[in-house]
Amino acid sequence: MLERDRAGRGASWAAAGMLAAGVETEPGEAALAALNRASLALWPEFAAELEAASGVAVGLRREGTLMLALTRDDLASLRFSYEFQRGHGIELHWMTPREALAREPHLAPSLAGAVFSPGDHQADNRALGTALAAAFRAAGGDLREGTAVTGLDLTAGRVTGVIAGERRFPADTVVLAAGAWSATLPGLPPEARPPVRPVKGQMLAVRMDPAAPLLRHVVWAPKAYLVPRADGRLIVGATTEERGFDPHLTAGGLYALLDGAWRALPGIEELPIAETWVGFRPGSRDDAPLLGPAALPGLILATGHHRNGILLTPITAALLAESLLTGKVPPQMAPFAPSRFRAKDKT
Ligand code: GLY
């Protein structure tokens, strides 16, 4: 495994770690919703196995998620999502403001309504990267950090290896899993470039008292989400911006996050800022991942996970491993074949 930086330091590091298979389900994404839910079902066993293999806790928390409405407009939109997601078999509970405040007493008292999703959880995405690297090495994997890919070896139109500076790494199959940078891999012929672009997100974290945290559930407010960690960090995310790889935090971005968070949880006003950062989601044209053979023989894609890379980690690994070992595309992976974009390009 070749990694130009340190493993898990891209979108995996920037993420909030929400395992939001239910509340992020949107109209027109039935196949993706099914994949999200299948991956969520794998998470508990995946986390236990990974923790045992790596000795690193990955912070899987199962308090569930609250979605909030703060105004009458929000309430109408929350009612729509609630009906739509329940129609897809997602377990959701409508709550009065009083019921929501009983669960989370520091939410804005003027709350208009809330929905509780018992099945949407969170994990510590940064610990996940550390754990995966440790488990990979413990299993005998060769992880080379600080090793940028500079080209691909091609023989008779087939990928036969990867080049990193002076070194060549021959391979029967190469998996491209470079997140938002997947289309920019040096040596990739134009026809094999996956249609993946960076979707910028600005985020911040404030520091709560871990002994008396302001919040325990993941909360989706209308203009920000809030993710409380066991160590007291409260993550607030995220903007969604089409700005290429622009790495800058902006006054407007941070203001929008703080305002969105403050309207839902006024007590954050008193909390120290712990960190601010920018990340790049690997967005595809239909917001679903690209899993399977690229246009170039010998090259397999595992990219384009957009808003749900942490959630989709276990199923991506399982499907990719099965397809590499059998040479076949598992049925669950078929809807995400990269060829779906090539077929559209021809029409
Ligand atoms: N899944 C949360 C985000 O992409 O901001």
Tab-separated table of C-alpha atoms and ligand atoms in Angstrom:
chain	number	residue	atom	x	y	z
A	1	MET	CA	0.000	0.000	0.000
A	2	LEU	CA	1.528	3.253	-1.139
A	3	GLU	CA	0.528	6.461	0.664
A	4	ARG	CA	2.067	9.806	-0.206
A	5	ASP	CA	1.331	11.303	3.243
A	6	ARG	CA	0.355	9.315	6.335
A	7	ALA	CA	-2.408	6.727	6.163
A	8	GLY	CA	-5.858	8.057	6.986
A	9	ARG	CA	-4.899	11.745	6.800
A	10	GLY	CA	-7.160	12.817	3.902
A	11	ALA	CA	-10.962	12.898	4.062
A	12	SER	CA	-10.744	10.063	6.605
A	13	TRP	CA	-9.048	12.481	9.004
A	14	ALA	CA	-11.258	15.457	8.191
A	15	ALA	CA	-14.533	13.521	8.604
A	16	ALA	CA	-16.874	13.619	11.581
A	17	GLY	CA	-17.323	9.830	11.655
A	18	MET	CA	-21.105	9.791	11.436
A	19	LEU	CA	-22.498	6.403	10.442
A	20	ALA	CA	-25.615	8.034	9.041
A	21	ALA	CA	-27.193	5.297	6.943
A	22	GLY	CA	-30.679	6.494	7.919
A	23	VAL	CA	-30.767	10.262	8.208
A	24	GLU	CA	-28.576	10.963	5.156
A	25	THR	CA	-30.910	8.956	2.877
A	26	GLU	CA	-32.152	11.248	0.131
A	27	PRO	CA	-34.681	10.823	-2.687
A	28	GLY	CA	-33.264	9.140	-5.816
A	29	GLU	CA	-30.539	7.224	-3.946
A	30	ALA	CA	-32.170	3.812	-3.362
A	31	ALA	CA	-29.109	1.737	-4.358
A	32	LEU	CA	-26.771	3.883	-2.261
A	33	ALA	CA	-29.149	3.744	0.712
A	34	ALA	CA	-29.107	-0.066	0.540
A	35	LEU	CA	-25.285	-0.109	0.443
A	36	ASN	CA	-25.122	2.350	3.350
A	37	ARG	CA	-27.418	0.197	5.434
A	38	ALA	CA	-25.569	-3.006	4.585
A	39	SER	CA	-22.311	-1.358	5.674
A	40	LEU	CA	-23.846	-0.029	8.894
A	41	ALA	CA	-24.880	-3.597	9.738
A	42	LEU	CA	-21.227	-4.693	9.356
A	43	TRP	CA	-19.863	-1.920	11.583
A	44	PRO	CA	-20.158	-3.489	15.081
A	45	GLU	CA	-18.343	-6.680	14.079
A	46	PHE	CA	-15.859	-4.733	11.947
A	47	ALA	CA	-15.043	-2.415	14.881
A	48	ALA	CA	-14.596	-5.336	17.300
A	49	GLU	CA	-12.372	-7.257	14.877
A	50	LEU	CA	-10.308	-4.167	14.071
A	51	GLU	CA	-9.857	-3.235	17.727
A	52	ALA	CA	-8.706	-6.777	18.521
A	53	ALA	CA	-6.278	-6.799	15.580
A	54	SER	CA	-4.830	-3.334	16.193
A	55	GLY	CA	-5.169	-2.689	19.923
A	56	VAL	CA	-6.674	0.719	18.999
A	57	ALA	CA	-10.187	1.674	20.159
A	58	VAL	CA	-12.256	3.136	17.311
A	59	GLY	CA	-14.875	4.861	19.458
A	60	LEU	CA	-18.055	3.291	18.084
A	61	ARG	CA	-20.891	5.039	19.949
A	62	ARG	CA	-24.521	3.982	19.691
A	63	GLU	CA	-26.555	6.713	21.359
A	64	GLY	CA	-28.296	7.355	18.039
A	65	THR	CA	-28.926	10.615	16.207
A	66	LEU	CA	-31.351	13.495	16.718
A	67	MET	CA	-32.556	15.611	13.811
A	68	LEU	CA	-33.849	19.002	14.842
A	69	ALA	CA	-36.318	21.552	13.541
A	70	LEU	CA	-35.815	25.055	14.924
A	71	THR	CA	-38.498	26.913	12.923
A	72	ARG	CA	-41.851	26.098	11.308
A	73	ASP	CA	-40.143	25.845	7.916
A	74	ASP	CA	-37.650	23.354	9.363
A	75	LEU	CA	-40.533	21.398	10.814
A	76	ALA	CA	-42.158	20.983	7.386
A	77	SER	CA	-38.861	19.843	5.888
A	78	LEU	CA	-38.194	17.489	8.824
A	79	ARG	CA	-41.670	15.991	8.391
A	80	PHE	CA	-40.902	15.362	4.700
A	81	SER	CA	-37.564	13.599	5.461
A	82	TYR	CA	-39.212	11.617	8.254
A	83	GLU	CA	-41.998	10.320	5.980
A	84	PHE	CA	-39.583	9.632	3.127
A	85	GLN	CA	-36.998	7.792	5.240
A	86	ARG	CA	-39.623	5.794	7.131
A	87	GLY	CA	-41.021	4.787	3.734
A	88	HIS	CA	-37.600	3.196	3.124
A	89	GLY	CA	-37.900	1.117	6.294
A	90	ILE	CA	-35.654	3.294	8.461
A	91	GLU	CA	-36.625	3.261	12.127
A	92	LEU	CA	-37.327	6.843	13.199
A	93	HIS	CA	-39.274	8.317	16.101
A	94	TRP	CA	-41.036	11.672	15.950
A	95	MET	CA	-40.446	13.659	19.138
A	96	THR	CA	-42.031	16.661	20.761
A	97	PRO	CA	-39.639	19.434	21.812
A	98	ARG	CA	-40.146	18.346	25.417
A	99	GLU	CA	-39.103	14.747	24.613
A	100	ALA	CA	-36.030	15.929	22.714
A	101	LEU	CA	-35.054	18.251	25.566
A	102	ALA	CA	-35.412	15.386	28.026
A	103	ARG	CA	-32.735	13.546	26.019
A	104	GLU	CA	-30.544	16.575	25.419
A	105	PRO	CA	-31.299	19.304	27.994
A	106	HIS	CA	-28.890	21.858	26.485
A	107	LEU	CA	-30.644	22.081	23.116
A	108	ALA	CA	-32.326	25.403	22.320
A	109	PRO	CA	-35.515	25.592	24.412
A	110	SER	CA	-37.343	27.150	21.450
A	111	LEU	CA	-36.969	23.877	19.509
A	112	ALA	CA	-39.895	23.255	17.118
A	113	GLY	CA	-39.589	19.452	16.928
A	114	ALA	CA	-37.175	16.558	16.503
A	115	VAL	CA	-36.776	13.076	15.078
A	116	PHE	CA	-34.759	10.373	16.828
A	117	SER	CA	-32.923	7.786	14.734
A	118	PRO	CA	-31.801	4.951	17.035
A	119	GLY	CA	-29.767	3.267	14.281
A	120	ASP	CA	-27.473	6.135	13.174
A	121	HIS	CA	-24.230	6.003	15.122
A	122	GLN	CA	-20.716	7.429	15.073
A	123	ALA	CA	-17.127	6.216	15.213
A	124	ASP	CA	-13.855	8.069	15.783
A	125	ASN	CA	-12.665	8.378	12.196
A	126	ARG	CA	-9.122	9.454	13.146
A	127	ALA	CA	-8.699	6.447	15.420
A	128	LEU	CA	-10.114	4.320	12.603
A	129	GLY	CA	-7.256	5.335	10.277
A	130	THR	CA	-4.667	4.600	12.970
A	131	ALA	CA	-6.295	1.244	13.746
A	132	LEU	CA	-6.482	0.198	10.083
A	133	ALA	CA	-2.813	1.021	9.502
A	134	ALA	CA	-1.786	-0.919	12.631
A	135	ALA	CA	-3.982	-3.925	11.770
A	136	PHE	CA	-2.720	-3.955	8.172
A	137	ARG	CA	0.896	-3.988	9.352
A	138	ALA	CA	0.169	-6.595	12.043
A	139	ALA	CA	-1.301	-8.846	9.330
A	140	GLY	CA	1.929	-8.576	7.341
A	141	GLY	CA	0.847	-5.761	5.033
A	142	ASP	CA	3.526	-3.511	3.529
A	143	LEU	CA	2.354	0.067	4.121
A	144	ARG	CA	4.737	2.675	2.723
A	145	GLU	CA	3.883	6.130	3.968
A	146	GLY	CA	5.500	9.213	2.462
A	147	THR	CA	5.657	7.338	-0.850
A	148	ALA	CA	3.914	9.176	-3.684
A	149	VAL	CA	2.878	7.259	-6.792
A	150	THR	CA	4.542	8.905	-9.790
A	151	GLY	CA	3.283	6.643	-12.573
A	152	LEU	CA	1.739	3.365	-13.644
A	153	ASP	CA	3.487	0.516	-15.412
A	154	LEU	CA	1.530	-0.453	-18.523
A	155	THR	CA	2.174	-3.593	-20.586
A	156	ALA	CA	0.120	-4.199	-23.726
A	157	GLY	CA	-2.609	-1.828	-22.497
A	158	ARG	CA	-2.806	-3.401	-19.039
A	159	VAL	CA	-1.661	-2.034	-15.668
A	160	THR	CA	1.107	-4.276	-14.394
A	161	GLY	CA	2.428	-2.185	-11.542
A	162	VAL	CA	2.918	1.123	-9.847
A	163	ILE	CA	5.911	3.453	-10.006
A	164	ALA	CA	7.019	5.559	-7.031
A	165	GLY	CA	10.096	7.588	-7.971
A	166	GLU	CA	12.921	5.127	-8.597
A	167	ARG	CA	10.945	2.132	-7.318
A	168	ARG	CA	8.641	-0.143	-9.329
A	169	PHE	CA	6.019	-2.293	-7.620
A	170	PRO	CA	4.744	-5.039	-9.958
A	171	ALA	CA	1.137	-6.103	-9.335
A	172	ASP	CA	-1.497	-8.406	-10.845
A	173	THR	CA	-4.111	-5.810	-9.990
A	174	VAL	CA	-3.828	-2.220	-8.760
A	175	VAL	CA	-6.546	-0.668	-6.593
A	176	LEU	CA	-6.875	3.099	-6.880
A	177	ALA	CA	-8.246	4.450	-3.598
A	178	ALA	CA	-6.916	8.003	-3.546
A	179	GLY	CA	-10.150	9.732	-2.480
A	180	ALA	CA	-10.645	13.220	-3.905
A	181	TRP	CA	-7.231	12.938	-5.614
A	182	SER	CA	-8.170	9.782	-7.568
A	183	ALA	CA	-8.519	11.567	-10.917
A	184	THR	CA	-5.105	13.201	-10.582
A	185	LEU	CA	-2.995	10.070	-10.137
A	186	PRO	CA	0.138	10.548	-12.269
A	187	GLY	CA	0.295	8.209	-15.250
A	188	LEU	CA	-3.452	7.634	-15.474
A	189	PRO	CA	-4.549	7.800	-19.120
A	190	PRO	CA	-7.388	10.347	-19.607
A	191	GLU	CA	-9.969	7.647	-20.463
A	192	ALA	CA	-9.265	5.873	-17.160
A	193	ARG	CA	-9.661	8.968	-14.962
A	194	PRO	CA	-12.566	8.456	-12.589
A	195	PRO	CA	-15.094	11.324	-12.557
A	196	VAL	CA	-14.296	12.221	-8.942
A	197	ARG	CA	-13.873	15.797	-7.733
A	198	PRO	CA	-13.080	17.400	-4.376
A	199	VAL	CA	-16.125	18.717	-2.488
A	200	LYS	CA	-14.674	21.043	0.123
A	201	GLY	CA	-15.920	21.026	3.703
A	202	GLN	CA	-14.896	23.430	6.473
A	203	MET	CA	-15.226	22.155	10.033
A	204	LEU	CA	-14.375	23.052	13.585
A	205	ALA	CA	-14.304	21.481	17.030
A	206	VAL	CA	-15.008	23.016	20.419
A	207	ARG	CA	-13.966	21.552	23.758
A	208	MET	CA	-16.645	20.392	26.211
A	209	ASP	CA	-16.059	19.149	29.745
A	210	PRO	CA	-15.846	15.355	29.186
A	211	ALA	CA	-17.307	14.780	32.669
A	212	ALA	CA	-20.365	16.954	31.886
A	213	PRO	CA	-20.679	17.160	28.105
A	214	LEU	CA	-23.207	19.579	26.608
A	215	LEU	CA	-24.313	16.887	24.169
A	216	ARG	CA	-24.316	13.076	23.981
A	217	HIS	CA	-26.136	12.272	20.728
A	218	VAL	CA	-25.110	13.117	17.207
A	219	VAL	CA	-27.341	16.065	16.257
A	220	TRP	CA	-28.405	17.235	12.822
A	221	ALA	CA	-29.502	20.847	13.130
A	222	PRO	CA	-30.858	22.587	10.020
A	223	LYS	CA	-27.564	24.381	9.242
A	224	ALA	CA	-24.885	22.284	10.957
A	225	TYR	CA	-24.322	18.885	12.471
A	226	LEU	CA	-22.761	18.271	15.872
A	227	VAL	CA	-20.838	15.165	16.869
A	228	PRO	CA	-19.779	14.758	20.535
A	229	ARG	CA	-16.709	12.660	21.251
A	230	ALA	CA	-15.971	10.824	24.489
A	231	ASP	CA	-12.849	12.986	25.065
A	232	GLY	CA	-14.999	16.152	25.145
A	233	ARG	CA	-14.401	17.356	21.580
A	234	LEU	CA	-17.598	18.507	19.901
A	235	ILE	CA	-17.232	18.456	16.138
A	236	VAL	CA	-19.266	20.946	14.109
A	237	GLY	CA	-19.605	20.437	10.380
A	238	ALA	CA	-19.675	21.085	7.581
A	239	THR	CA	-19.817	23.408	4.636
A	240	THR	CA	-20.285	21.898	1.166
A	241	GLU	CA	-18.323	23.875	-1.427
A	242	GLU	CA	-17.288	23.429	-5.057
A	243	ARG	CA	-13.901	25.147	-4.788
A	244	GLY	CA	-11.489	22.536	-6.028
A	245	PHE	CA	-8.621	21.902	-3.625
A	246	ASP	CA	-8.848	25.375	-2.039
A	247	PRO	CA	-7.420	24.701	1.452
A	248	HIS	CA	-8.560	27.951	3.114
A	249	LEU	CA	-10.915	28.376	6.008
A	250	THR	CA	-13.119	31.412	5.412
A	251	ALA	CA	-14.816	33.838	7.778
A	252	GLY	CA	-18.143	33.079	6.081
A	253	GLY	CA	-17.694	29.308	6.374
A	254	LEU	CA	-16.808	29.391	10.070
A	255	TYR	CA	-19.521	31.953	10.781
A	256	ALA	CA	-22.155	29.719	9.124
A	257	LEU	CA	-21.045	26.695	11.173
A	258	LEU	CA	-20.939	28.583	14.472
A	259	ASP	CA	-24.292	30.247	13.815
A	260	GLY	CA	-25.892	26.908	12.824
A	261	ALA	CA	-24.472	25.191	15.905
A	262	TRP	CA	-25.308	28.069	18.285
A	263	ARG	CA	-28.956	28.150	17.190
A	264	ALA	CA	-29.267	24.470	18.127
A	265	LEU	CA	-27.019	24.439	21.201
A	266	PRO	CA	-26.662	27.972	22.619
A	267	GLY	CA	-24.234	26.798	25.328
A	268	ILE	CA	-21.426	26.381	22.791
A	269	GLU	CA	-20.935	30.144	23.152
A	270	GLU	CA	-18.838	29.532	26.261
A	271	LEU	CA	-16.705	26.708	24.875
A	272	PRO	CA	-13.098	27.074	23.696
A	273	ILE	CA	-12.372	26.393	20.038
A	274	ALA	CA	-10.198	23.276	19.840
A	275	GLU	CA	-9.485	23.081	16.107
A	276	THR	CA	-10.555	24.295	12.676
A	277	TRP	CA	-9.875	22.430	9.428
A	278	VAL	CA	-10.738	21.813	5.790
A	279	GLY	CA	-11.349	18.461	4.102
A	280	PHE	CA	-12.144	17.262	0.596
A	281	ARG	CA	-14.927	14.722	0.039
A	282	PRO	CA	-14.378	12.545	-3.029
A	283	GLY	CA	-17.598	13.428	-4.891
A	284	SER	CA	-18.792	11.510	-7.944
A	285	ARG	CA	-21.423	12.702	-10.413
A	286	ASP	CA	-24.215	10.770	-8.684
A	287	ASP	CA	-22.773	10.992	-5.150
A	288	ALA	CA	-22.327	7.195	-5.037
A	289	PRO	CA	-18.947	5.420	-4.903
A	290	LEU	CA	-17.100	3.903	-7.855
A	291	LEU	CA	-16.306	0.273	-7.018
A	292	GLY	CA	-14.872	-2.090	-9.607
A	293	PRO	CA	-12.894	-2.204	-12.853
A	294	ALA	CA	-11.706	1.075	-14.384
A	295	ALA	CA	-11.545	1.579	-18.153
A	296	LEU	CA	-7.938	0.337	-17.956
A	297	PRO	CA	-7.496	-3.445	-17.524
A	298	GLY	CA	-5.746	-4.341	-14.278
A	299	LEU	CA	-6.962	-1.212	-12.496
A	300	ILE	CA	-9.774	-1.376	-9.914
A	301	LEU	CA	-11.411	1.676	-8.368
A	302	ALA	CA	-12.511	2.155	-4.782
A	303	THR	CA	-13.243	5.858	-4.634
A	304	GLY	CA	-16.003	8.499	-4.827
A	305	HIS	CA	-17.435	7.792	-1.366
A	306	HIS	CA	-18.431	11.450	-1.004
A	307	ARG	CA	-20.209	12.034	2.373
A	308	ASN	CA	-20.129	8.434	3.576
A	309	GLY	CA	-16.603	7.054	3.364
A	310	ILE	CA	-16.358	6.120	7.044
A	311	LEU	CA	-19.764	4.434	6.990
A	312	LEU	CA	-18.887	2.571	3.772
A	313	THR	CA	-15.433	1.381	4.914
A	314	PRO	CA	-16.352	-2.191	5.950
A	315	ILE	CA	-18.516	-2.968	2.937
A	316	THR	CA	-16.015	-1.436	0.509
A	317	ALA	CA	-13.246	-3.603	1.968
A	318	ALA	CA	-15.403	-6.744	1.915
A	319	LEU	CA	-16.653	-6.256	-1.658
A	320	LEU	CA	-13.237	-5.291	-3.027
A	321	ALA	CA	-11.570	-8.260	-1.340
A	322	GLU	CA	-14.203	-10.647	-2.699
A	323	SER	CA	-13.897	-9.267	-6.201
A	324	LEU	CA	-10.066	-9.375	-6.142
A	325	LEU	CA	-10.028	-12.950	-4.871
A	326	THR	CA	-12.741	-14.342	-7.165
A	327	GLY	CA	-12.238	-12.122	-10.224
A	328	LYS	CA	-16.015	-11.572	-10.220
A	329	VAL	CA	-18.161	-8.566	-9.375
A	330	PRO	CA	-20.309	-9.344	-6.307
A	331	PRO	CA	-24.004	-8.487	-6.943
A	332	GLN	CA	-24.011	-5.842	-4.174
A	333	MET	CA	-21.165	-4.051	-5.948
A	334	ALA	CA	-22.679	-4.110	-9.441
A	335	PRO	CA	-24.755	-0.884	-9.143
A	336	PHE	CA	-21.556	1.023	-8.348
A	337	ALA	CA	-19.530	-0.105	-11.362
A	338	PRO	CA	-17.433	2.787	-12.730
A	339	SER	CA	-18.721	1.833	-16.199
A	340	ARG	CA	-22.076	3.480	-15.363
A	341	PHE	CA	-20.461	6.827	-16.204
A	342	ARG	CA	-18.768	5.551	-19.352
A	343	ALA	CA	-22.109	4.222	-20.654
A	344	LYS	CA	-23.729	7.629	-20.047
A	345	ASP	CA	-20.862	9.454	-21.739
A	346	LYS	CA	-21.531	7.531	-24.971
A	347	THR	CA	-25.247	8.457	-25.174
B	1	GLY	N1	-21.107	13.153	6.086
B	1	GLY	C1	-20.945	14.482	6.500
B	1	GLY	C2	-20.304	15.379	5.548
B	1	GLY	O1	-19.928	14.972	4.471
B	1	GLY	O2	-20.162	16.539	5.851
